[in-house]
Short mmCIF file of C-alpha atoms in Angstrom, two decimals:
data_model
loop_
_atom_site.label_atom_id
_atom_site.label_comp_id
_atom_site.label_asym_id
_atom_site.label_seq_id
_atom_site.Cartn_x
_atom_site.Cartn_y
_atom_site.Cartn_z
CA MET A 1366 214.17 131.83 173.71
CA PHE A 1367 217.11 132.77 171.48
CA ALA A 1368 217.51 129.14 170.38
CA ILE A 1369 213.87 129.06 169.24
CA PHE A 1370 214.35 132.32 167.35
CA ALA A 1371 217.51 131.01 165.69
CA ASN A 1372 215.76 127.81 164.62
CA VAL A 1373 212.86 129.79 163.14
CA LYS A 1374 215.23 132.03 161.22
CA ILE A 1375 217.28 129.08 159.94
CA SER A 1376 214.04 127.37 158.85
CA HIS A 1377 213.07 130.54 156.96
CA ILE A 1378 216.44 130.57 155.18
CA TYR A 1379 216.05 126.89 154.28
CA TYR A 1380 212.51 127.52 152.94
CA TYR A 1381 213.77 130.42 150.77
CA HIS A 1382 216.56 128.36 149.23
CA THR A 1383 214.20 125.42 148.69
CA MET A 1384 211.79 127.68 146.76
CA GLU A 1385 214.72 129.08 144.75
CA LYS A 1386 215.85 125.55 143.87
CA THR A 1387 212.31 124.61 142.82
CA PHE A 1388 212.11 127.66 140.52
CA THR A 1389 215.48 126.92 138.87
CA ASN A 1390 214.49 123.27 138.30
CA ARG A 1391 211.24 124.38 136.65
CA LEU A 1392 213.14 126.86 134.47
CA LYS A 1393 215.52 124.12 133.32
CA LYS A 1394 212.57 121.85 132.50
CA ILE A 1395 210.89 124.61 130.48
CA LEU A 1396 214.09 125.22 128.50
CA ILE A 1397 214.54 121.49 127.85
CA LEU A 1398 210.92 121.29 126.68
CA ALA A 1399 211.49 124.27 124.35
CA VAL A 1400 214.63 122.65 122.88
CA VAL A 1401 212.88 119.29 122.35
CA LEU A 1402 209.75 120.93 120.91
CA ASN A 1403 211.77 123.05 118.47
CA LEU A 1404 213.78 119.98 117.46
CA PHE A 1405 210.51 118.15 116.77
CA ILE A 1406 209.32 121.10 114.66
CA ILE A 1407 212.61 121.06 112.72
CA VAL A 1408 212.25 117.33 111.99
CA MET A 1409 208.63 117.75 110.87
CA GLN A 1410 209.54 120.82 108.80
CA GLY A 1411 212.41 118.89 107.24
CA LEU A 1412 210.11 116.06 106.24
CA ASN A 1413 207.55 118.54 104.90
CA THR A 1414 210.27 120.42 102.98
CA LYS A 1415 211.49 117.19 101.42
CA LYS A 1416 207.95 116.31 100.40
CA THR A 1417 207.28 119.81 99.02
CA ILE A 1418 210.50 119.79 96.97
CA GLN A 1419 209.72 116.33 95.61
CA ASN A 1420 206.15 117.32 94.69
CA SER A 1421 207.42 120.47 92.93
CA LYS A 1422 209.95 118.41 91.00
CA ASN A 1423 207.29 115.84 90.10
CA SER A 1424 205.02 118.62 88.83
CA LEU A 1425 207.83 119.94 86.67
CA ILE A 1426 208.53 116.46 85.32
CA LEU A 1427 204.81 116.00 84.59
CA ILE A 1428 204.88 119.20 82.48
CA GLY A 1429 207.83 117.77 80.56
CA LYS A 1430 206.17 114.39 80.01
CA THR A 1431 203.03 116.13 78.78
CA ALA A 1432 205.10 118.11 76.30
CA LEU A 1433 206.92 114.96 75.14
CA SER A 1434 203.63 113.15 74.61
CA SER A 1435 202.85 115.51 71.72
CA PHE A 1436 205.51 113.70 69.64
CA GLU A 1437 204.17 110.20 70.18
CA GLY A 1438 201.35 110.14 67.58
CA GLY A 1439 202.03 108.79 64.08
CA ARG A 1440 204.82 110.61 62.25
CA ARG A 1441 204.60 113.91 64.12
CA ALA A 1442 208.32 113.97 64.79
CA GLN A 1443 209.01 113.50 61.04
CA LEU A 1444 206.77 116.49 60.31
CA LEU A 1445 209.18 118.75 62.14
CA LEU A 1446 211.96 117.53 59.89
CA ASN A 1447 209.94 118.22 56.70
CA PRO A 1448 211.45 121.36 55.16
CA GLU A 1449 208.53 121.66 52.75
CA GLY A 1450 205.60 121.42 55.14
CA GLY A 1451 204.52 120.60 58.64
CA GLN A 1452 204.01 124.28 59.43
CA ARG A 1453 200.86 123.52 61.32
CA PHE A 1454 202.61 121.06 63.62
CA ARG A 1455 205.50 123.49 64.06
CA THR A 1456 203.05 126.10 65.22
CA PHE A 1457 201.60 123.54 67.64
CA VAL A 1458 205.08 122.83 69.01
CA ASP A 1459 205.76 126.55 69.43
CA MET A 1460 202.53 126.86 71.43
CA ILE A 1461 203.68 124.04 73.69
CA GLY A 1462 207.01 125.81 74.12
CA GLU A 1463 205.25 128.93 75.28
CA ASN A 1464 203.68 127.09 78.22
CA SER A 1465 204.98 127.94 81.68
CA GLY A 1466 207.93 125.79 82.56
CA VAL A 1467 208.96 124.80 78.99
CA LEU A 1468 212.08 126.49 77.60
CA SER A 1469 212.62 124.50 74.38
CA LEU A 1470 211.69 121.30 72.52
CA TYR A 1471 214.20 119.08 70.72
CA LEU A 1472 214.58 116.16 68.38
CA PHE A 1473 217.75 114.08 68.54
CA ASP A 1474 219.04 111.13 66.58
CA GLN A 1475 220.40 108.03 68.31
CA SER A 1476 223.88 109.54 68.51
CA GLY A 1477 222.56 112.55 70.42
CA GLU A 1478 222.90 115.03 67.58
CA VAL A 1479 220.30 117.80 67.65
CA LEU A 1480 217.94 117.63 64.65
CA PHE A 1481 215.42 120.19 65.81
CA ASN A 1482 215.58 122.99 68.41
CA SER A 1483 212.48 125.14 68.92
CA LYS A 1484 214.14 127.99 70.87
CA GLU A 1485 217.80 127.65 69.96
CA ILE A 1486 218.73 126.82 73.56
CA THR A 1487 221.74 124.51 73.56
CA PRO A 1488 220.88 121.23 75.31
CA PRO A 1489 223.35 119.09 77.28
CA GLN A 1490 225.00 116.13 75.59
CA ILE A 1491 223.01 112.88 75.79
CA SER A 1492 223.58 109.29 74.63
CA PRO A 1493 220.23 107.67 73.74
CA ILE A 1494 221.92 104.47 72.56
CA GLU A 1495 223.18 103.78 76.08
CA LEU A 1496 220.19 105.28 77.89
CA PRO A 1497 216.99 105.51 75.78
CA HIS A 1498 215.30 107.89 78.16
CA GLY A 1499 216.37 109.97 81.10
CA MET A 1500 216.73 113.31 82.83
CA VAL A 1501 219.70 115.69 82.93
CA GLU A 1502 219.82 118.68 85.29
CA THR A 1503 222.00 121.66 84.31
CA ASP A 1504 222.31 125.31 85.30
CA ALA A 1505 220.13 126.20 82.30
CA GLY A 1506 217.31 123.89 83.31
CA MET A 1507 216.17 120.28 83.37
CA LEU A 1508 216.24 118.18 80.18
CA LEU A 1509 213.82 115.28 79.84
CA TYR A 1510 214.23 113.02 76.85
CA GLN A 1511 212.84 109.73 75.63
CA THR A 1512 213.24 107.57 72.51
CA LEU A 1513 210.10 107.66 70.35
CA PRO A 1514 208.54 104.44 69.04
CA PRO A 1515 209.23 103.57 65.37
CA PRO A 1516 206.87 105.42 62.97
CA ARG A 1517 203.92 103.43 61.64
CA PRO A 1518 204.14 102.53 57.91
CA MET A 1519 202.15 104.76 55.57
CA MET A 1520 199.24 103.36 53.53
CA GLY A 1521 198.04 104.05 49.96
CA ARG A 1522 199.82 106.34 47.53
CA MET A 1523 202.21 107.68 50.18
CA MET A 1524 203.89 104.35 50.79
CA GLY A 1525 207.03 102.96 49.21
CA GLN A 1526 209.18 104.91 46.79
CA ASN A 1527 206.34 107.31 46.02
CA ALA A 1528 206.53 108.70 49.55
CA PRO A 1529 208.48 111.92 50.23
CA ARG A 1530 212.03 111.47 51.45
CA TRP A 1531 211.20 112.69 54.99
CA MET A 1532 208.49 109.99 55.21
CA GLN A 1533 210.95 107.34 54.20
CA ASP A 1534 213.12 108.22 57.20
CA ASP A 1535 212.59 105.31 59.60
CA ARG A 1536 215.17 106.41 62.18
CA ASN A 1537 214.26 106.10 65.88
CA LEU A 1538 214.13 109.72 66.90
CA VAL A 1539 214.56 111.01 70.44
CA ALA A 1540 212.29 113.77 71.73
CA GLY A 1541 213.47 116.16 74.40
CA VAL A 1542 212.17 119.08 76.41
CA MET A 1543 214.12 121.65 78.39
CA LEU A 1544 212.21 122.71 81.51
CA ASP A 1545 212.62 126.00 83.34
CA THR A 1546 213.76 125.24 86.90
CA THR A 1547 213.93 128.85 88.09
CA GLU A 1548 210.79 128.68 90.23
CA TYR A 1549 211.72 125.21 91.44
CA LYS A 1550 215.19 126.38 92.51
CA ASN A 1551 213.73 129.50 94.18
CA MET A 1552 211.31 127.31 96.09
CA VAL A 1553 214.13 124.94 97.16
CA ARG A 1554 216.25 127.92 98.22
CA THR A 1555 213.38 129.38 100.25
CA GLU A 1556 212.65 126.07 101.98
CA VAL A 1557 216.32 125.46 102.77
CA ILE A 1558 216.79 128.99 104.14
CA PHE A 1559 213.71 128.58 106.34
CA LEU A 1560 214.99 125.21 107.58
CA ALA A 1561 218.42 126.74 108.24
CA TRP A 1562 216.81 129.50 110.30
CA MET A 1563 214.92 126.89 112.30
CA PHE A 1564 218.16 125.01 112.89
CA PHE A 1565 219.87 128.26 113.88
CA LEU A 1566 217.04 128.92 116.35
CA GLU A 1567 217.59 125.43 117.77
CA LEU A 1568 221.28 126.21 118.25
CA ILE A 1569 220.34 129.45 120.02
CA LEU A 1570 217.95 127.57 122.31
CA ILE A 1571 220.63 125.00 123.09
CA ALA A 1572 223.13 127.78 123.79
CA VAL A 1573 220.59 129.53 126.04
CA TYR A 1574 219.94 126.27 127.87
CA VAL A 1575 223.66 125.55 128.35
CA TYR A 1576 224.32 129.12 129.52
CA THR A 1577 221.28 129.11 131.81
CA ALA A 1578 222.19 125.69 133.24
CA ARG A 1579 225.71 126.94 133.92
CA MET A 1580 224.43 130.14 135.54
CA ILE A 1581 221.94 128.12 137.59
CA ARG A 1582 224.75 125.81 138.72
CA VAL A 1583 226.91 128.80 139.70
CA GLN A 1584 223.98 130.47 141.44
CA THR A 1585 223.10 127.22 143.22
CA GLU A 1586 226.67 126.85 144.48
CA GLN A 1587 226.69 130.48 145.62
CA SER A 1588 223.30 129.99 147.22
CA LYS A 1589 224.57 126.91 149.07
CA ARG A 1590 227.61 128.80 150.32
CA LEU A 1591 225.42 131.74 151.34
CA SER A 1592 223.00 129.40 153.09
CA ALA A 1593 225.85 127.67 154.90
CA ALA A 1594 227.31 131.02 155.91
CA GLU A 1595 223.94 132.26 157.18
CA HIS A 1596 223.38 128.98 158.98
CA GLU A 1597 226.79 129.15 160.63
CA ALA A 1598 226.24 132.78 161.54
CA GLU A 1599 223.00 131.95 163.32
CA LEU A 1600 224.63 129.02 165.09
CA GLY A 1601 227.52 131.28 166.06
CA LYS A 1602 225.19 133.88 167.56
CA MET A 1603 223.27 131.22 169.43
CA SER A 1604 226.49 129.64 170.70
CA ARG A 1605 227.89 132.97 171.87
CA VAL A 1606 224.72 133.92 173.77
CA MET A 1607 224.40 130.49 175.38
CA ALA A 1608 228.07 130.43 176.34
CA HIS A 1609 227.88 133.89 177.93
CA GLU A 1610 224.76 132.91 179.85
CA LEU A 1611 226.42 129.75 181.20
CA LYS A 1612 229.99 130.93 181.80
CA ASN A 1613 229.36 133.32 184.69
CA PRO A 1614 227.35 130.90 186.91
CA LEU A 1615 229.70 128.09 185.91
CA SER A 1616 232.74 130.08 187.02
CA SER A 1617 231.06 130.78 190.35
CA VAL A 1618 230.18 127.12 190.92
CA LYS A 1619 233.67 126.00 189.90
CA GLY A 1620 235.28 128.50 192.30
CA LEU A 1621 233.10 127.32 195.18
CA MET A 1622 233.87 123.66 194.46
CA GLU A 1623 237.63 124.35 194.31
CA PHE A 1624 237.40 126.18 197.63
CA SER A 1625 235.40 123.28 199.15
CA ALA A 1626 237.87 120.70 197.84
CA LYS A 1627 240.67 122.44 199.76
CA LYS A 1628 238.71 122.31 203.04
CA LEU A 1629 237.37 118.76 202.77
CA GLU A 1630 239.10 115.44 203.37
CA GLY A 1631 238.52 111.80 202.51
CA ASP A 1632 235.63 110.77 200.27
CA LEU A 1633 234.12 114.25 200.23
CA LYS A 1634 237.37 115.71 198.93
CA ASP A 1635 237.51 113.02 196.23
CA ILE A 1636 233.93 113.86 195.16
CA SER A 1637 234.70 117.56 195.12
CA ASP A 1638 237.82 117.01 192.98
CA ARG A 1639 235.75 115.02 190.46
CA CYS A 1640 233.19 117.83 190.33
CA VAL A 1641 235.97 120.34 189.67
CA GLU A 1642 237.30 118.16 186.81
CA GLU A 1643 233.85 117.95 185.20
CA LEU A 1644 233.29 121.66 185.65
CA SER A 1645 236.67 122.29 183.97
CA ARG A 1646 235.61 120.10 181.06
CA LEU A 1647 232.35 122.01 180.80
CA ASP A 1648 234.33 125.26 180.89
CA ARG A 1649 236.41 124.08 177.91
CA ILE A 1650 233.22 123.26 176.00
CA ILE A 1651 231.87 126.73 176.67
CA ASN A 1652 235.14 128.25 175.50
CA ASP A 1653 234.74 126.30 172.24
CA TYR A 1654 231.28 127.79 171.82
CA LEU A 1655 232.66 131.27 172.47
CA ALA A 1656 235.53 130.74 170.01
CA TYR A 1657 233.13 129.59 167.28
CA GLY A 1658 230.54 132.30 167.93
CA LYS A 1659 232.72 135.38 168.15
CA ASP A 1660 233.59 137.57 165.20
CA ILE A 1661 237.09 136.90 163.92
CA THR A 1662 239.40 139.66 162.75
CA LEU A 1663 242.81 138.89 161.30
CA ASN A 1664 246.13 140.45 162.20
CA VAL A 1665 248.24 139.22 159.30
CA LYS A 1666 252.02 139.14 159.68
CA ASP A 1667 254.98 136.85 159.05
CA THR A 1668 254.29 133.53 160.77
CA ASP A 1669 256.90 130.81 161.34
CA LEU A 1670 254.90 127.60 160.99
CA LYS A 1671 257.67 125.37 162.37
CA ALA A 1672 258.05 127.45 165.55
CA VAL A 1673 254.27 127.53 166.07
CA SER A 1674 253.98 123.75 165.51
CA GLU A 1675 256.83 122.94 167.88
CA ASN A 1676 255.24 125.13 170.56
CA ILE A 1677 251.86 123.37 170.14
CA ALA A 1678 253.55 119.95 170.25
CA LYS A 1679 255.10 120.82 173.62
CA LEU A 1680 251.72 121.97 174.97
CA LEU A 1681 250.13 118.66 173.97
CA GLU A 1682 253.11 116.51 174.96
CA ILE A 1683 251.36 115.17 178.07
CA ASP A 1684 248.26 114.15 176.06
CA ALA A 1685 250.46 112.37 173.51
CA ASP A 1686 252.57 110.61 176.15
CA GLU A 1687 249.45 109.21 177.84
CA LYS A 1688 248.79 107.17 174.65
CA ASP A 1689 252.48 106.64 173.73
CA ILE A 1690 251.97 108.62 170.53
CA ALA A 1691 255.00 110.05 168.76
CA VAL A 1692 254.60 113.43 167.04
CA LYS A 1693 257.02 113.94 164.13
CA LEU A 1694 257.49 117.38 162.57
CA GLU A 1695 259.17 117.70 159.18
CA GLY A 1696 260.03 120.72 157.05
CA SER A 1697 259.62 124.42 157.68
CA GLY A 1698 257.88 127.41 156.20
CA GLN A 1699 257.00 131.04 156.74
CA ILE A 1700 253.72 132.51 155.52
CA LYS A 1701 251.61 135.65 155.82
CA ALA A 1702 248.90 134.85 158.37
CA ASP A 1703 247.44 135.70 161.77
CA THR A 1704 249.90 133.94 164.10
CA GLU A 1705 247.46 133.51 167.00
CA LYS A 1706 244.76 132.12 164.72
CA MET A 1707 247.21 129.69 163.11
CA LYS A 1708 248.19 128.54 166.62
CA GLN A 1709 244.53 127.72 167.20
CA VAL A 1710 244.31 125.91 163.85
CA ILE A 1711 247.38 123.74 164.51
CA PHE A 1712 246.31 123.15 168.12
CA ASN A 1713 242.88 121.89 167.06
CA LEU A 1714 244.29 119.67 164.32
CA MET A 1715 247.00 118.18 166.52
CA LEU A 1716 244.59 117.63 169.42
CA ASN A 1717 242.11 115.89 167.07
CA ALA A 1718 244.93 113.70 165.78
CA ILE A 1719 246.01 112.70 169.31
CA GLN A 1720 242.43 111.99 170.38
CA GLY A 1721 241.64 109.97 167.25
CA ALA A 1722 244.89 108.03 166.89
CA PRO A 1723 245.27 104.60 168.51
CA ALA A 1724 247.84 104.02 171.26
CA ASN A 1725 251.46 103.39 170.25
CA SER A 1726 251.01 105.14 166.87
CA GLU A 1727 252.58 108.10 165.14
CA ILE A 1728 251.40 111.52 163.97
CA GLN A 1729 253.22 113.03 160.99
CA MET A 1730 253.15 116.74 160.33
CA THR A 1731 254.78 118.05 157.14
CA ILE A 1732 255.33 121.80 156.81
CA SER A 1733 256.19 123.84 153.73
CA GLU A 1734 255.57 127.34 152.43
CA LYS A 1735 252.71 125.96 150.32
CA SER A 1736 250.90 123.66 152.74
CA ILE A 1737 250.58 121.88 156.09
CA ILE A 1738 249.75 118.16 156.10
CA ILE A 1739 248.86 116.23 159.26
CA LYS A 1740 248.44 112.45 158.99
CA ASN A 1741 247.54 109.89 161.63
CA GLU A 1742 245.97 106.48 161.93
CA VAL A 1743 242.46 106.39 163.41
CA SER A 1744 240.98 103.79 165.71
CA ASP A 1745 237.38 104.68 164.81
CA THR A 1746 236.29 104.98 161.15
CA SER A 1747 232.55 105.29 161.81
CA PHE A 1748 232.47 109.00 160.95
CA GLU A 1749 230.67 110.41 157.89
CA THR A 1750 233.25 112.05 155.64
CA GLU A 1751 230.82 114.59 154.14
CA ASN A 1752 229.92 115.89 157.61
CA LEU A 1753 233.49 116.40 158.82
CA GLY A 1754 234.07 120.08 159.55
CA LYS A 1755 230.39 120.86 160.04
CA PRO A 1756 229.57 122.57 163.35
CA PHE A 1757 228.69 120.23 166.24
CA TYR A 1758 229.34 117.04 164.27
CA THR A 1759 231.44 114.59 166.28
CA THR A 1760 231.69 110.84 166.87
CA LYS A 1761 233.62 111.24 170.11
CA THR A 1762 231.95 110.86 173.49
CA VAL A 1763 233.80 113.96 174.71
CA GLY A 1764 233.89 117.17 172.67
CA THR A 1765 231.71 119.71 170.93
CA GLY A 1766 232.41 118.93 167.29
CA LEU A 1767 233.65 122.48 166.75
CA GLY A 1768 237.38 121.78 166.38
CA LEU A 1769 237.44 121.22 162.61
CA ALA A 1770 234.65 123.77 162.11
CA ILE A 1771 236.82 126.47 163.72
CA VAL A 1772 239.81 125.33 161.61
CA LYS A 1773 237.79 125.64 158.38
CA ARG A 1774 236.39 129.01 159.42
CA ILE A 1775 239.82 130.51 160.19
CA CYS A 1776 241.31 129.05 156.99
CA LYS A 1777 238.41 130.43 154.95
CA LEU A 1778 239.09 133.93 156.32
CA HIS A 1779 242.72 133.52 155.21
CA SER A 1780 241.54 132.21 151.78
CA PHE A 1781 243.31 128.91 152.54
CA ASP A 1782 241.99 125.65 151.11
CA VAL A 1783 241.29 122.74 153.50
CA LYS A 1784 241.22 119.17 152.17
CA ILE A 1785 240.21 116.26 154.40
CA ASP A 1786 240.98 112.68 153.37
CA ALA A 1787 239.30 110.27 155.77
CA GLY A 1788 240.03 106.58 155.90
CA LYS A 1789 242.19 104.29 157.98
CA VAL A 1790 244.78 107.08 157.67
CA PHE A 1791 243.20 110.43 158.47
CA SER A 1792 244.77 113.36 156.61
CA VAL A 1793 244.14 117.10 156.78
CA GLN A 1794 245.91 119.33 154.25
CA ILE A 1795 245.84 123.13 154.33
CA ASN A 1796 246.98 124.78 151.10
CA PHE A 1797 248.10 128.40 151.36
#
C-alpha cells in the first residue's frame, strides 16, 4: 500500500515539474518572438526613415531647382547685373527668396566669385570650371548651383555696339540658391532619435531575454535538484518501511534455520546451511535499504582518513584475497567529517571496487587533505555512466544498487563533491 502511495506522490511531483518546464519553454518562445518582432520593426522603420529622409531632401532640392529655373530665360541673369534697371526682375527674385526653404539667391562667374547676393548670406566656395553644377551642404544650409546657358543674341537696335554694356556681357554665369535645411535637419534628428529608441528597446528586450533565460536555467537546475531530492526522499521512506516490515520475520526465519542447521546432518544440514547463507544475504540487502532510508545526522570531528581506510581494507581483506586483488593505499590526510559516515563511504567504495575489478588486478587508493581517489580496472563496462549513483541502479547480479547512492548522499551532507569517471579504469574522486 505504501509503495502505491509513494509512486502516486512521485508521479505528482513529476507532473508538477513537467508543467513548470512547459511554462518556462513557452515564456522563452514568447520572449524570442518579441525580440525577433521588434528587430523586424526596427528594420522596417529604418528603411522607412531612409526613404522619408531621402524624400524630404528631394523636396528641398526640387524647391532649389525651381528657384534656379527663374534664371534660365533669355538674359534674366544679366538684368540682375544692370545697375541702371532690372528693378522689376530684382523684385521677382526677392519674392522667390521669400519662399519657404530659400535663404538667398546668387550669381557667380566661372571662377566662383559672387556677382549677386540677394540676402547677403555668404555662400561656400565653389569651382564652376571644374564642376559646372552641383550641391554643397554646410552648417548654414544647402547650396545648389548650375551654370546657365549662354545668353541669346539681341535683335534690332539693341544689338552690337549700340547695346548697353551689361547686354554685351557674354560671360557664362552661374546661378545659385541657398536652401534652409533647418526643418530637414530637425526631421532627420527626430527620425534618428526614434530609431535609436527602437534600437535601445531591442537591447532591453535582448537583455530581458538573456536574464530570463539565465534565471530559467538556474530555476530549472534547482527544480531538478529539488525533484531528485523529493524523489529520493520518497524512495527512502518506502525503503525504510519495507525494510522494517521484512526484517523482523526475516530474523525469526533466519534464527530458526540456524537452529535447525545445528540439529540436522547430511544433506538436510547442507540445505539448511544454504538457506542460512541466502537469508544472510537478504539481511544485508535489507540493511542497505534501512541505511538509505533513515535520516542522517552528522557528528563532525577530526577524522584520520588513512587510519579509517586501513581499517576498512583489513575488513575486506578476505573478499580481496578471494580474487587475488591487491589493495594499495597511498598518502594520508585529516579532515573535519563524521568518522562513522566516512567509514561507510570508504567501505562502500572499496567493496564496489573489489566486486567490479577482475581477478589478479590492483586497487589504488590515494589520500590527501583535499581528496580521496579510488581507481580500479573493471571487468564489465556495460553500465550507463549517467545512471551511476542513482538509487537501485546496478549491473551486478547481487546487490541493491544503493552503495554509490549512499556514498553520494553522505558526501552531499558534508558538502563534498563526488566525481565518477567510468571506463576501462573506474575512478571515484571525492573532493573535500
